[in-house]
GROMACS .gro file of C-alpha atoms in nm:
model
   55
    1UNK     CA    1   8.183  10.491  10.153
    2UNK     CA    2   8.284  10.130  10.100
    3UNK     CA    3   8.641  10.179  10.237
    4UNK     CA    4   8.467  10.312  10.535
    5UNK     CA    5   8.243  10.044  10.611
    6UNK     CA    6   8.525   9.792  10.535
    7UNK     CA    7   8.758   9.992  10.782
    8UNK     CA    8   8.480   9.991  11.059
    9UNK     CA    9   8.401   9.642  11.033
   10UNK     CA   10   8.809   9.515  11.049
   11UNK     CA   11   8.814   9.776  11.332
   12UNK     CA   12   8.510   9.604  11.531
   13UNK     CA   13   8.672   9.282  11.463
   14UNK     CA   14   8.976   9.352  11.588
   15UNK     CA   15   8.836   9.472  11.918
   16UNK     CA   16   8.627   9.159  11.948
   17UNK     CA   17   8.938   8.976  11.928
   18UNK     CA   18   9.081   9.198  12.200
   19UNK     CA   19   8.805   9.148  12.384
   20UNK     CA   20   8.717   8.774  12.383
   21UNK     CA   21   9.122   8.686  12.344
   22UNK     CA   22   9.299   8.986  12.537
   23UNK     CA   23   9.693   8.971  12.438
   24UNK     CA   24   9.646   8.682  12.218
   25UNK     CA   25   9.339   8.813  12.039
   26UNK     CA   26   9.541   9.111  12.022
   27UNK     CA   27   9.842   8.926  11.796
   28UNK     CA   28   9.602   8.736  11.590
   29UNK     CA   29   9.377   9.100  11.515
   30UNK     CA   30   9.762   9.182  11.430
   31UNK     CA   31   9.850   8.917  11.238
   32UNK     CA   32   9.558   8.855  11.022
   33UNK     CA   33   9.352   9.222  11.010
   34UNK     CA   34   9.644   9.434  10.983
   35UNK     CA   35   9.740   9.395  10.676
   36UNK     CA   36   9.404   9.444  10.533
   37UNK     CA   37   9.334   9.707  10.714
   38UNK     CA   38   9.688   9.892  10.618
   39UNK     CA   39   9.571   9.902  10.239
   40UNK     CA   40   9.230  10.118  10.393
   41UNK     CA   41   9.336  10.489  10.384
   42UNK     CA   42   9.139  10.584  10.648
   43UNK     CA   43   9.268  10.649  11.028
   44UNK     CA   44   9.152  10.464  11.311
   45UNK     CA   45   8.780  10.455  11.301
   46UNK     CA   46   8.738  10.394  11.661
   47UNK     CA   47   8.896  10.715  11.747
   48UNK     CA   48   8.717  10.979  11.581
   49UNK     CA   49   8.385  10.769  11.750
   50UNK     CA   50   8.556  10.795  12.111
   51UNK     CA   51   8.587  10.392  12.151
   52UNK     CA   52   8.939  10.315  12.096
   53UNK     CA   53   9.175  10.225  12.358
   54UNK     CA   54   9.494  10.202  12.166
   55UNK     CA   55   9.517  10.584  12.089
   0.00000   0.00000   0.00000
Protein backbone atom coordinates (compact mmCIF):
# COMPACT_ATOMS: atom_id res chain seq x y z
CA UNK A 1 0.00 0.00 0.00
CA UNK A 2 2.76 2.44 0.90
CA UNK A 3 4.87 1.65 -2.24
CA UNK A 4 1.77 2.50 -4.07
CA UNK A 5 1.02 5.73 -2.74
CA UNK A 6 4.76 6.63 -2.92
CA UNK A 7 4.75 5.48 -6.70
CA UNK A 8 1.55 7.64 -7.43
CA UNK A 9 2.73 10.63 -5.83
CA UNK A 10 6.53 10.57 -7.77
CA UNK A 11 4.27 9.77 -10.79
CA UNK A 12 1.98 13.03 -10.28
CA UNK A 13 5.09 14.89 -9.71
CA UNK A 14 6.71 14.03 -12.52
CA UNK A 15 3.83 15.03 -14.74
CA UNK A 16 3.59 18.37 -13.00
CA UNK A 17 7.03 18.89 -13.99
CA UNK A 18 6.10 17.95 -17.54
CA UNK A 19 3.49 20.05 -17.40
CA UNK A 20 4.62 23.39 -15.88
CA UNK A 21 8.42 22.76 -17.48
CA UNK A 22 7.66 20.69 -20.81
CA UNK A 23 11.22 19.19 -22.07
CA UNK A 24 13.05 20.65 -19.26
CA UNK A 25 10.62 19.60 -16.56
CA UNK A 26 10.82 16.47 -18.33
CA UNK A 27 14.94 16.04 -17.61
CA UNK A 28 14.69 17.32 -14.15
CA UNK A 29 11.40 14.60 -13.37
CA UNK A 30 14.36 12.39 -14.97
CA UNK A 31 17.05 13.40 -13.17
CA UNK A 32 15.80 13.72 -9.71
CA UNK A 33 12.42 11.23 -9.54
CA UNK A 34 13.80 8.49 -11.47
CA UNK A 35 15.85 7.06 -9.42
CA UNK A 36 13.46 6.94 -6.62
CA UNK A 37 10.96 5.84 -8.43
CA UNK A 38 13.22 2.82 -10.07
CA UNK A 39 13.60 1.25 -6.44
CA UNK A 40 9.29 1.20 -6.46
CA UNK A 41 8.34 -2.22 -7.98
CA UNK A 42 5.36 -1.16 -9.30
CA UNK A 43 4.71 -0.24 -13.21
CA UNK A 44 3.68 2.99 -14.34
CA UNK A 45 0.80 4.09 -12.26
CA UNK A 46 -0.53 6.46 -14.74
CA UNK A 47 -1.16 3.76 -17.16
CA UNK A 48 -3.27 1.30 -15.61
CA UNK A 49 -5.49 4.82 -14.61
CA UNK A 50 -5.56 5.84 -18.48
CA UNK A 51 -3.48 9.28 -17.84
CA UNK A 52 -0.12 8.62 -19.06
CA UNK A 53 1.26 9.94 -22.16
CA UNK A 54 4.60 8.28 -22.27
CA UNK A 55 3.19 4.69 -22.83
Amino acid sequence: MLRRKAAEKLDAAAAALHKVGGKAGTAVANAALAPLRNQIDLGCTNCTRGKCKKH
